[in-house]
Amino acid sequence: MLTKLRQGTQNRSSALMSTEIDSLGGQMFASSSRETIMYQSSHFHHGTPLAVSILADTILNPLFLAEELETQREAARYEVRELNSKPETMLPEALHFMAYQGNTLGNPALCPDERIDLIDGDMLRAWTREWFRPERIVIAGAGMPHEELVELAEKHFGHLKSPAALSPSLYSTIASNASQSRVILPQFLQNAHPRPSLYKSLATAASSILSPSLSTYSDASFDALSSAKAHYSGGSLHVPAAGLDFEHAYVAFEGVSIRDADIYPMAVIQMLLGGGGSFSSGGPGKGMYTRLYTHVLNHYHTIDHCASFHHIYADTSLLGLFASFTPDESMRKVLAILAHQLSLLLYEKVPAVELGRAKKQLQSSLAMSMESRSVEVEDLGRQILVHGRKVGALEMAQKVDAVTAEDLQRVAHKLFGENAKPPTVIGMGAQDIDIWPEVFKTYGVGPSI
């Protein structure tokens, strides 16, 4: 609800807010992720003062009127239902839940449906007072003079000060409200029963997975919450669902943080594996020569989609593979295919031609993404939050270029070798995934379980 624009503030009615946003002739939006909330505007240069004023007003002076909150609650319910009905959005949530059980990144990115009504204006005001602090805010811009942005930042945000003493009211409010709601522990997998429909199957699974226990909302201090480090545990989870067009398997290991020098070899590994859908128009830059295309999709026609992924954070990351396949294909076989691809990185040196292609593709991807002003300014803001400085595209390209085949093998052993942390394995469909330890042991992937 904090990421909804066009709401009333102390200085603007919702009607005036909408009129002024429309007058900019560009785009203004807000979004949230597991680590940040971002408010962004793309507009003509002459609209910069008004855009910064609107963003500051939205962030610092929201009214959270009862009628506006009710509208947003309905929108949130719809959004949660839609996202939880789609495996491609629900399963990454399940992946984080199992990878970081009961802490930080393991908490749901989407509000559980039964808690939406507990969010009110008092809670949101308390939350923003405690968390929207000057030392936690970065104001980034692209395309305008630096001095102008500094002047506007000082005008609209310069009065902010960190609270001298923090009130525990926010946390006691959340804990009190949470005690009134039904808490569903993630035990549905232990008692799988047929569901009457696909949507209900996914929704029930998502609700069970993404509803944290009350202990998540203990009376922790701001300092404890804001400095909490992600603790990776790993684990396996089967989401039973009948009637799916495709079954799904996710395999992930803990990677390195964005601050770690090995982030570049890890990114090259992800690009080397690549992958995508079984149907592609092809062409330069589509990754048709990546391993998951040449080794998997071109040979196993029961696999509809197979790709590598990474989720990178300030103090951890996840690197892994996922596959969607027809129900008549064996889960054991698919897990074996994924494990085999990881084992090749552990026990065989990557050929120079293949390594060079992956590095060029990564450098190209980095360069092309910076052609968008909106991506450029988002990247700048995130880098200042994480590194305290701007890491330029040239610097990143040079570090990618320095990655060697020995680096890839070393990092592969670090991430999913015998001394690595346990994997996170998620399966969805009629077939269980309980055979994964045997499969991984066969291919020498991950620690012995």
CSV table of C-alpha atoms in Angstrom, one decimal:
chain,number,residue,atom,x,y,z
A,1,MET,CA,0.0,0.0,0.0
A,2,LEU,CA,3.0,2.3,0.4
A,3,THR,CA,3.7,1.9,-3.3
A,4,LYS,CA,0.4,3.3,-4.5
A,5,LEU,CA,0.6,6.8,-6.0
A,6,ARG,CA,-2.2,9.3,-6.6
A,7,GLN,CA,-3.4,9.1,-3.0
A,8,GLY,CA,-4.2,12.1,-0.9
A,9,THR,CA,-1.4,13.9,1.2
A,10,GLN,CA,-1.3,16.7,3.7
A,11,ASN,CA,-0.7,19.1,0.8
A,12,ARG,CA,-2.6,17.6,-2.1
A,13,SER,CA,-5.9,15.9,-2.6
A,14,SER,CA,-6.0,12.7,-4.6
A,15,ALA,CA,-7.7,14.6,-7.5
A,16,LEU,CA,-4.9,17.3,-7.5
A,17,MET,CA,-2.3,14.6,-7.2
A,18,SER,CA,-3.7,12.8,-10.3
A,19,THR,CA,-3.9,16.1,-12.2
A,20,GLU,CA,-0.3,17.0,-11.5
A,21,ILE,CA,1.1,13.6,-12.3
A,22,ASP,CA,-0.8,13.6,-15.6
A,23,SER,CA,0.5,17.1,-16.4
A,24,LEU,CA,4.1,15.8,-16.3
A,25,GLY,CA,3.4,13.9,-19.5
A,26,GLY,CA,5.7,11.0,-18.5
A,27,GLN,CA,5.5,8.1,-16.1
A,28,MET,CA,5.5,7.9,-12.4
A,29,PHE,CA,5.3,4.7,-10.4
A,30,ALA,CA,6.4,3.0,-7.2
A,31,SER,CA,7.6,-0.6,-6.6
A,32,SER,CA,8.9,-2.7,-3.8
A,33,SER,CA,11.3,-5.7,-3.6
A,34,ARG,CA,12.6,-7.8,-0.8
A,35,GLU,CA,15.2,-5.1,0.1
A,36,THR,CA,13.9,-1.8,-1.1
A,37,ILE,CA,11.0,0.5,-1.9
A,38,MET,CA,11.5,2.7,-5.0
A,39,TYR,CA,9.5,5.7,-6.2
A,40,GLN,CA,10.4,6.8,-9.7
A,41,SER,CA,9.4,9.4,-12.2
A,42,SER,CA,10.3,9.7,-15.9
A,43,HIS,CA,9.4,13.1,-17.4
A,44,PHE,CA,10.5,16.0,-19.5
A,45,HIS,CA,13.3,18.1,-18.0
A,46,HIS,CA,11.1,21.1,-17.1
A,47,GLY,CA,9.0,18.8,-14.9
A,48,THR,CA,11.8,17.8,-12.5
A,49,PRO,CA,10.9,20.2,-9.7
A,50,LEU,CA,7.2,19.2,-9.8
A,51,ALA,CA,8.1,15.5,-10.0
A,52,VAL,CA,10.4,15.7,-6.9
A,53,SER,CA,7.8,17.6,-5.0
A,54,ILE,CA,5.1,15.0,-5.8
A,55,LEU,CA,7.4,12.1,-4.8
A,56,ALA,CA,8.5,13.9,-1.5
A,57,ASP,CA,4.8,14.6,-0.7
A,58,THR,CA,3.8,11.0,-1.4
A,59,ILE,CA,6.6,9.6,0.7
A,60,LEU,CA,6.6,12.0,3.7
A,61,ASN,CA,3.0,13.3,4.0
A,62,PRO,CA,0.5,10.6,3.1
A,63,LEU,CA,-2.9,10.8,4.8
A,64,PHE,CA,-3.8,7.1,4.4
A,65,LEU,CA,-7.5,7.9,4.3
A,66,ALA,CA,-9.8,5.1,5.2
A,67,GLU,CA,-11.6,5.1,1.9
A,68,GLU,CA,-8.4,5.1,-0.1
A,69,LEU,CA,-7.0,2.2,2.1
A,70,GLU,CA,-10.2,0.2,1.5
A,71,THR,CA,-9.7,0.6,-2.3
A,72,GLN,CA,-6.1,-0.5,-2.0
A,73,ARG,CA,-7.1,-3.5,0.1
A,74,GLU,CA,-9.4,-4.7,-2.6
A,75,ALA,CA,-6.6,-4.1,-5.2
A,76,ALA,CA,-4.2,-6.0,-3.0
A,77,ARG,CA,-6.6,-9.0,-2.6
A,78,TYR,CA,-7.0,-9.2,-6.4
A,79,GLU,CA,-3.2,-8.9,-6.9
A,80,VAL,CA,-2.4,-11.6,-4.3
A,81,ARG,CA,-5.0,-13.9,-5.8
A,82,GLU,CA,-3.7,-13.4,-9.3
A,83,LEU,CA,0.0,-13.9,-8.4
A,84,ASN,CA,-0.7,-16.9,-6.2
A,85,SER,CA,-2.6,-18.6,-9.0
A,86,LYS,CA,0.5,-18.7,-11.2
A,87,PRO,CA,3.3,-21.1,-10.6
A,88,GLU,CA,5.8,-18.8,-12.2
A,89,THR,CA,5.2,-16.2,-9.5
A,90,MET,CA,4.3,-18.4,-6.5
A,91,LEU,CA,7.2,-20.8,-6.8
A,92,PRO,CA,10.0,-18.2,-6.5
A,93,GLU,CA,8.2,-17.1,-3.3
A,94,ALA,CA,8.3,-20.7,-2.1
A,95,LEU,CA,11.9,-20.9,-3.0
A,96,HIS,CA,12.8,-18.0,-0.8
A,97,PHE,CA,10.6,-19.3,2.0
A,98,MET,CA,12.5,-22.6,2.1
A,99,ALA,CA,16.0,-21.1,1.5
A,100,TYR,CA,15.7,-18.6,4.3
A,101,GLN,CA,13.3,-20.2,6.7
A,102,GLY,CA,11.8,-17.9,9.3
A,103,ASN,CA,14.1,-14.9,8.7
A,104,THR,CA,14.6,-11.8,6.5
A,105,LEU,CA,14.4,-12.9,2.9
A,106,GLY,CA,12.2,-15.9,3.8
A,107,ASN,CA,9.4,-13.6,4.8
A,108,PRO,CA,6.7,-13.2,2.1
A,109,ALA,CA,7.0,-10.4,-0.4
A,110,LEU,CA,3.2,-10.4,-0.8
A,111,CYS,CA,1.0,-9.8,2.2
A,112,PRO,CA,-0.9,-13.0,3.1
A,113,ASP,CA,-4.6,-12.5,2.3
A,114,GLU,CA,-5.8,-12.9,5.8
A,115,ARG,CA,-3.6,-10.0,7.0
A,116,ILE,CA,-4.6,-7.4,4.5
A,117,ASP,CA,-7.5,-6.1,6.6
A,118,LEU,CA,-5.1,-5.7,9.6
A,119,ILE,CA,-3.2,-2.9,7.8
A,120,ASP,CA,-4.6,0.5,8.7
A,121,GLY,CA,-3.5,4.1,8.6
A,122,ASP,CA,-2.0,4.1,12.1
A,123,MET,CA,0.2,1.1,11.3
A,124,LEU,CA,1.4,2.6,8.0
A,125,ARG,CA,2.1,6.0,9.6
A,126,ALA,CA,4.1,4.3,12.4
A,127,TRP,CA,6.0,2.2,9.9
A,128,THR,CA,7.0,5.1,7.7
A,129,ARG,CA,8.1,7.2,10.7
A,130,GLU,CA,10.4,4.4,11.8
A,131,TRP,CA,11.8,3.3,8.5
A,132,PHE,CA,11.8,6.3,6.1
A,133,ARG,CA,15.0,7.8,7.7
A,134,PRO,CA,17.5,10.1,5.9
A,135,GLU,CA,20.4,7.6,6.2
A,136,ARG,CA,18.2,5.0,4.5
A,137,ILE,CA,17.1,7.2,1.6
A,138,VAL,CA,19.0,7.7,-1.7
A,139,ILE,CA,17.8,10.3,-4.2
A,140,ALA,CA,19.2,9.5,-7.6
A,141,GLY,CA,18.7,11.2,-10.9
A,142,ALA,CA,19.8,10.9,-14.5
A,143,GLY,CA,19.6,13.5,-17.3
A,144,MET,CA,19.5,16.6,-15.1
A,145,PRO,CA,22.4,18.8,-13.6
A,146,HIS,CA,23.7,17.4,-10.4
A,147,GLU,CA,23.4,20.8,-8.7
A,148,GLU,CA,19.7,21.0,-9.5
A,149,LEU,CA,19.0,17.6,-8.0
A,150,VAL,CA,21.0,18.5,-4.8
A,151,GLU,CA,19.0,21.7,-4.5
A,152,LEU,CA,15.6,19.9,-4.9
A,153,ALA,CA,16.7,17.2,-2.5
A,154,GLU,CA,17.7,19.7,0.1
A,155,LYS,CA,14.4,21.6,-0.3
A,156,HIS,CA,12.1,18.6,0.0
A,157,PHE,CA,14.1,16.2,2.2
A,158,GLY,CA,16.6,18.3,4.0
A,159,HIS,CA,14.5,18.7,7.1
A,160,LEU,CA,14.5,14.9,7.8
A,161,LYS,CA,16.1,13.7,11.0
A,162,SER,CA,16.4,10.2,12.5
A,163,PRO,CA,14.2,9.6,15.5
A,164,ALA,CA,16.1,10.1,18.7
A,165,ALA,CA,14.1,7.5,20.5
A,166,LEU,CA,12.2,4.8,18.8
A,167,SER,CA,8.7,3.9,20.1
A,168,PRO,CA,7.9,0.1,20.2
A,169,SER,CA,4.3,1.0,19.2
A,170,LEU,CA,4.7,-0.2,15.7
A,171,TYR,CA,5.9,-3.7,16.6
A,172,SER,CA,3.4,-4.1,19.4
A,173,THR,CA,0.6,-3.0,17.0
A,174,ILE,CA,1.7,-5.6,14.4
A,175,ALA,CA,2.0,-8.3,17.0
A,176,SER,CA,-1.4,-7.4,18.5
A,177,ASN,CA,-3.1,-7.4,15.1
A,178,ALA,CA,-1.4,-10.6,14.1
A,179,SER,CA,-2.7,-12.4,17.2
A,180,GLN,CA,-6.2,-11.7,15.9
A,181,SER,CA,-5.6,-13.4,12.6
A,182,ARG,CA,-5.4,-17.1,11.7
A,183,VAL,CA,-1.8,-18.2,11.4
A,184,ILE,CA,-1.2,-21.0,9.0
A,185,LEU,CA,2.1,-22.9,9.5
A,186,PRO,CA,3.7,-24.3,6.4
A,187,GLN,CA,2.8,-27.9,7.2
A,188,PHE,CA,0.3,-28.5,4.3
A,189,LEU,CA,2.9,-30.6,2.5
A,190,GLN,CA,2.8,-33.2,5.2
A,191,ASN,CA,-0.8,-33.8,4.6
A,192,ALA,CA,-1.4,-33.5,0.9
A,193,HIS,CA,-5.0,-33.9,-0.2
A,194,PRO,CA,-6.6,-33.5,-3.7
A,195,ARG,CA,-7.8,-30.0,-4.3
A,196,PRO,CA,-11.1,-29.3,-6.2
A,197,SER,CA,-9.4,-26.9,-8.7
A,198,LEU,CA,-6.0,-25.7,-9.8
A,199,TYR,CA,-6.6,-22.2,-8.5
A,200,LYS,CA,-7.6,-23.5,-5.1
A,201,SER,CA,-4.6,-25.8,-5.0
A,202,LEU,CA,-2.2,-22.9,-5.8
A,203,ALA,CA,-3.9,-20.5,-3.5
A,204,THR,CA,-4.0,-22.9,-0.6
A,205,ALA,CA,-0.3,-23.7,-1.1
A,206,ALA,CA,0.6,-20.1,-1.4
A,207,SER,CA,-1.4,-19.1,1.7
A,208,SER,CA,0.3,-21.9,3.7
A,209,ILE,CA,3.8,-21.1,2.5
A,210,LEU,CA,3.6,-17.3,2.8
A,211,SER,CA,1.9,-17.0,6.2
A,212,PRO,CA,4.7,-16.5,8.7
A,213,SER,CA,4.3,-17.6,12.3
A,214,LEU,CA,3.7,-15.0,15.0
A,215,SER,CA,7.4,-15.3,16.1
A,216,THR,CA,8.2,-13.3,12.9
A,217,TYR,CA,6.5,-10.3,14.4
A,218,SER,CA,8.1,-10.3,17.8
A,219,ASP,CA,8.9,-7.0,19.5
A,220,ALA,CA,12.2,-6.6,17.8
A,221,SER,CA,13.9,-3.2,17.9
A,222,PHE,CA,14.5,-1.1,14.8
A,223,ASP,CA,18.2,-1.7,15.1
A,224,ALA,CA,17.8,-5.4,15.2
A,225,LEU,CA,15.4,-5.6,12.3
A,226,SER,CA,17.4,-3.1,10.1
A,227,SER,CA,20.7,-4.9,10.6
A,228,ALA,CA,19.4,-8.5,10.5
A,229,LYS,CA,21.5,-10.7,8.2
A,230,ALA,CA,19.9,-13.3,6.0
A,231,HIS,CA,20.5,-16.8,7.3
A,232,TYR,CA,20.4,-19.5,4.6
A,233,SER,CA,19.2,-22.9,5.6
A,234,GLY,CA,18.0,-24.6,2.4
A,235,GLY,CA,15.5,-27.4,2.3
A,236,SER,CA,13.0,-29.2,0.1
A,237,LEU,CA,9.3,-28.5,-0.5
A,238,HIS,CA,6.7,-30.3,-2.6
A,239,VAL,CA,3.6,-28.4,-3.6
A,240,PRO,CA,1.0,-31.0,-4.6
A,241,ALA,CA,-1.2,-29.9,-7.5
A,242,ALA,CA,-3.3,-32.0,-9.9
A,243,GLY,CA,-4.4,-30.9,-13.4
A,244,LEU,CA,-1.3,-28.8,-14.3
A,245,ASP,CA,-0.3,-28.6,-17.9
A,246,PHE,CA,3.3,-28.8,-16.7
A,247,GLU,CA,5.1,-29.9,-13.6
A,248,HIS,CA,7.8,-27.7,-12.1
A,249,ALA,CA,11.2,-28.2,-10.5
A,250,TYR,CA,13.5,-25.6,-8.9
A,251,VAL,CA,17.0,-26.2,-7.6
A,252,ALA,CA,19.0,-23.5,-5.9
A,253,PHE,CA,22.1,-23.0,-3.8
A,254,GLU,CA,23.2,-20.1,-1.8
A,255,GLY,CA,25.5,-17.8,-3.8
A,256,VAL,CA,27.6,-14.8,-2.9
A,257,SER,CA,26.4,-11.3,-2.0
A,258,ILE,CA,26.5,-8.3,-4.3
A,259,ARG,CA,29.6,-7.0,-2.4
A,260,ASP,CA,31.6,-10.2,-3.0
A,261,ALA,CA,34.3,-10.2,-5.7
A,262,ASP,CA,33.0,-13.6,-6.8
A,263,ILE,CA,29.8,-12.0,-7.9
A,264,TYR,CA,31.3,-11.7,-11.4
A,265,PRO,CA,32.2,-15.4,-11.9
A,266,MET,CA,28.8,-16.3,-10.5
A,267,ALA,CA,27.1,-14.0,-13.0
A,268,VAL,CA,29.2,-15.6,-15.8
A,269,ILE,CA,28.1,-19.1,-14.7
A,270,GLN,CA,24.4,-18.0,-14.8
A,271,MET,CA,24.9,-16.5,-18.3
A,272,LEU,CA,26.8,-19.7,-19.5
A,273,LEU,CA,23.9,-21.9,-18.4
A,274,GLY,CA,21.3,-19.5,-19.8
A,275,GLY,CA,18.2,-21.3,-21.1
A,276,GLY,CA,14.7,-20.3,-21.8
A,277,GLY,CA,11.6,-21.7,-23.5
A,278,SER,CA,11.4,-24.5,-26.0
A,279,PHE,CA,10.0,-22.0,-28.5
A,280,SER,CA,12.1,-19.1,-29.5
A,281,SER,CA,12.5,-17.0,-32.6
A,282,GLY,CA,16.2,-17.2,-32.1
A,283,GLY,CA,18.6,-14.6,-33.5
A,284,PRO,CA,21.6,-12.9,-32.0
A,285,GLY,CA,21.6,-12.3,-28.2
A,286,LYS,CA,18.8,-14.8,-27.6
A,287,GLY,CA,21.0,-17.2,-25.8
A,288,MET,CA,20.4,-20.1,-28.2
A,289,TYR,CA,24.0,-21.3,-27.7
A,290,THR,CA,23.8,-21.4,-23.9
A,291,ARG,CA,24.1,-24.8,-22.2
A,292,LEU,CA,20.5,-25.2,-21.2
A,293,TYR,CA,19.5,-24.8,-24.8
A,294,THR,CA,22.2,-26.9,-26.4
A,295,HIS,CA,22.3,-29.6,-23.7
A,296,VAL,CA,18.7,-29.7,-22.5
A,297,LEU,CA,16.0,-28.1,-24.6
A,298,ASN,CA,17.4,-29.3,-27.9
A,299,HIS,CA,17.4,-32.9,-26.7
A,300,TYR,CA,14.5,-33.4,-24.3
A,301,HIS,CA,11.3,-32.3,-25.9
A,302,THR,CA,9.2,-33.1,-22.9
A,303,ILE,CA,10.9,-30.1,-21.2
A,304,ASP,CA,9.0,-27.0,-22.1
A,305,HIS,CA,11.1,-24.5,-20.3
A,306,CYS,CA,14.6,-24.7,-18.6
A,307,ALA,CA,16.6,-21.7,-17.5
A,308,SER,CA,19.1,-20.6,-14.9
A,309,PHE,CA,18.4,-17.8,-12.5
A,310,HIS,CA,20.0,-15.7,-9.7
A,311,HIS,CA,18.5,-13.5,-7.0
A,312,ILE,CA,21.2,-11.2,-5.7
A,313,TYR,CA,21.0,-9.3,-2.4
A,314,ALA,CA,23.2,-7.2,-0.1
A,315,ASP,CA,24.4,-10.1,2.0
A,316,THR,CA,23.5,-13.3,0.1
A,317,SER,CA,22.1,-14.6,-3.2
A,318,LEU,CA,20.5,-17.6,-4.8
A,319,LEU,CA,21.8,-19.3,-7.9
A,320,GLY,CA,19.9,-22.1,-9.5
A,321,LEU,CA,18.0,-23.8,-12.3
A,322,PHE,CA,14.4,-24.5,-13.0
A,323,ALA,CA,12.5,-26.7,-15.4
A,324,SER,CA,8.8,-27.0,-16.5
A,325,PHE,CA,8.0,-30.3,-18.1
A,326,THR,CA,5.0,-32.4,-19.2
A,327,PRO,CA,3.4,-34.6,-16.6
A,328,ASP,CA,4.4,-37.8,-18.4
A,329,GLU,CA,8.1,-37.0,-17.9
A,330,SER,CA,9.8,-38.3,-14.7
A,331,MET,CA,10.7,-35.9,-11.9
A,332,ARG,CA,13.7,-38.1,-11.2
A,333,LYS,CA,14.9,-37.7,-14.8
A,334,VAL,CA,14.5,-33.9,-14.8
A,335,LEU,CA,16.3,-33.5,-11.5
A,336,ALA,CA,19.1,-35.7,-12.9
A,337,ILE,CA,19.3,-33.5,-16.0
A,338,LEU,CA,19.6,-30.4,-13.8
A,339,ALA,CA,22.2,-32.0,-11.5
A,340,HIS,CA,24.2,-33.1,-14.5
A,341,GLN,CA,24.5,-29.5,-15.8
A,342,LEU,CA,25.8,-28.4,-12.4
A,343,SER,CA,28.2,-31.3,-12.2
A,344,LEU,CA,29.8,-30.3,-15.6
A,345,LEU,CA,30.8,-27.0,-14.0
A,346,LEU,CA,32.3,-28.8,-11.1
A,347,TYR,CA,34.3,-31.5,-12.9
A,348,GLU,CA,35.1,-30.1,-16.4
A,349,LYS,CA,36.9,-27.0,-17.4
A,350,VAL,CA,34.8,-24.6,-19.5
A,351,PRO,CA,36.2,-24.3,-23.0
A,352,ALA,CA,37.7,-21.0,-24.0
A,353,VAL,CA,35.2,-20.3,-26.8
A,354,GLU,CA,32.2,-21.0,-24.5
A,355,LEU,CA,33.6,-18.9,-21.7
A,356,GLY,CA,34.3,-16.0,-24.1
A,357,ARG,CA,30.8,-16.2,-25.5
A,358,ALA,CA,29.2,-16.1,-22.0
A,359,LYS,CA,31.4,-13.1,-20.9
A,360,LYS,CA,30.6,-11.1,-24.1
A,361,GLN,CA,26.9,-11.9,-23.6
A,362,LEU,CA,27.0,-10.7,-20.0
A,363,GLN,CA,28.9,-7.5,-21.0
A,364,SER,CA,26.4,-6.9,-23.8
A,365,SER,CA,23.4,-7.3,-21.4
A,366,LEU,CA,24.9,-4.9,-18.9
A,367,ALA,CA,25.6,-2.3,-21.6
A,368,MET,CA,22.2,-2.5,-23.2
A,369,SER,CA,20.3,-2.3,-19.9
A,370,MET,CA,22.0,1.0,-19.2
A,371,GLU,CA,20.5,2.5,-22.4
A,372,SER,CA,17.3,2.9,-20.5
A,373,ARG,CA,17.3,6.0,-18.3
A,374,SER,CA,14.8,4.4,-15.9
A,375,VAL,CA,17.1,1.4,-15.5
A,376,GLU,CA,20.1,3.6,-15.2
A,377,VAL,CA,18.7,5.7,-12.4
A,378,GLU,CA,17.4,2.6,-10.5
A,379,ASP,CA,20.8,1.0,-10.8
A,380,LEU,CA,22.5,4.2,-9.5
A,381,GLY,CA,20.2,4.4,-6.5
A,382,ARG,CA,20.7,0.7,-5.6
A,383,GLN,CA,24.5,0.9,-6.0
A,384,ILE,CA,24.7,3.9,-3.6
A,385,LEU,CA,22.6,2.0,-1.1
A,386,VAL,CA,24.8,-1.1,-1.3
A,387,HIS,CA,28.3,0.1,-2.3
A,388,GLY,CA,28.2,3.8,-1.3
A,389,ARG,CA,29.4,4.6,-4.8
A,390,LYS,CA,28.6,4.2,-8.5
A,391,VAL,CA,30.1,1.1,-10.1
A,392,GLY,CA,30.3,2.1,-13.8
A,393,ALA,CA,29.5,-0.2,-16.7
A,394,LEU,CA,33.2,0.0,-17.9
A,395,GLU,CA,34.4,-1.2,-14.5
A,396,MET,CA,31.9,-4.0,-14.4
A,397,ALA,CA,32.9,-5.0,-18.0
A,398,GLN,CA,36.5,-5.1,-17.1
A,399,LYS,CA,35.8,-7.3,-14.1
A,400,VAL,CA,33.8,-9.7,-16.2
A,401,ASP,CA,36.6,-9.8,-18.8
A,402,ALA,CA,39.0,-10.8,-16.0
A,403,VAL,CA,37.0,-14.0,-15.2
A,404,THR,CA,38.9,-17.2,-16.0
A,405,ALA,CA,37.8,-20.8,-16.5
A,406,GLU,CA,39.6,-21.5,-13.2
A,407,ASP,CA,37.5,-18.9,-11.5
A,408,LEU,CA,34.3,-20.6,-12.7
A,409,GLN,CA,35.4,-24.0,-11.4
A,410,ARG,CA,36.5,-22.5,-8.1
A,411,VAL,CA,33.2,-20.6,-7.6
A,412,ALA,CA,31.2,-23.7,-8.7
A,413,HIS,CA,32.8,-25.7,-5.9
A,414,LYS,CA,32.2,-22.9,-3.5
A,415,LEU,CA,28.5,-22.7,-4.3
A,416,PHE,CA,27.5,-26.3,-5.0
A,417,GLY,CA,30.5,-28.5,-4.3
A,418,GLU,CA,30.8,-31.0,-1.5
A,419,ASN,CA,31.5,-28.3,1.1
A,420,ALA,CA,28.7,-26.1,0.0
A,421,LYS,CA,25.5,-25.5,2.0
A,422,PRO,CA,22.5,-27.7,1.3
A,423,PRO,CA,20.4,-27.0,-1.8
A,424,THR,CA,16.9,-25.7,-1.8
A,425,VAL,CA,14.7,-27.9,-4.0
A,426,ILE,CA,11.1,-27.1,-4.8
A,427,GLY,CA,8.7,-29.2,-6.8
A,428,MET,CA,5.1,-28.6,-7.9
A,429,GLY,CA,2.8,-31.1,-9.5
A,430,ALA,CA,1.7,-34.7,-8.9
A,431,GLN,CA,5.2,-36.1,-8.6
A,432,ASP,CA,7.1,-35.8,-5.3
A,433,ILE,CA,10.7,-34.6,-5.1
A,434,ASP,CA,11.9,-36.8,-2.2
A,435,ILE,CA,14.4,-38.6,-4.4
A,436,TRP,CA,16.6,-35.5,-4.9
A,437,PRO,CA,19.3,-36.4,-2.3
A,438,GLU,CA,20.0,-39.7,-4.2
A,439,VAL,CA,20.1,-37.9,-7.5
A,440,PHE,CA,22.4,-35.2,-6.4
A,441,LYS,CA,24.7,-37.7,-4.7
A,442,THR,CA,24.9,-39.7,-8.0
A,443,TYR,CA,26.2,-36.6,-9.8
A,444,GLY,CA,28.5,-35.3,-7.0
A,445,VAL,CA,26.5,-32.1,-6.6
A,446,GLY,CA,26.2,-30.5,-3.2
A,447,PRO,CA,27.1,-31.8,0.3
A,448,SER,CA,26.2,-35.4,1.2
A,449,ILE,CA,22.8,-35.5,2.9
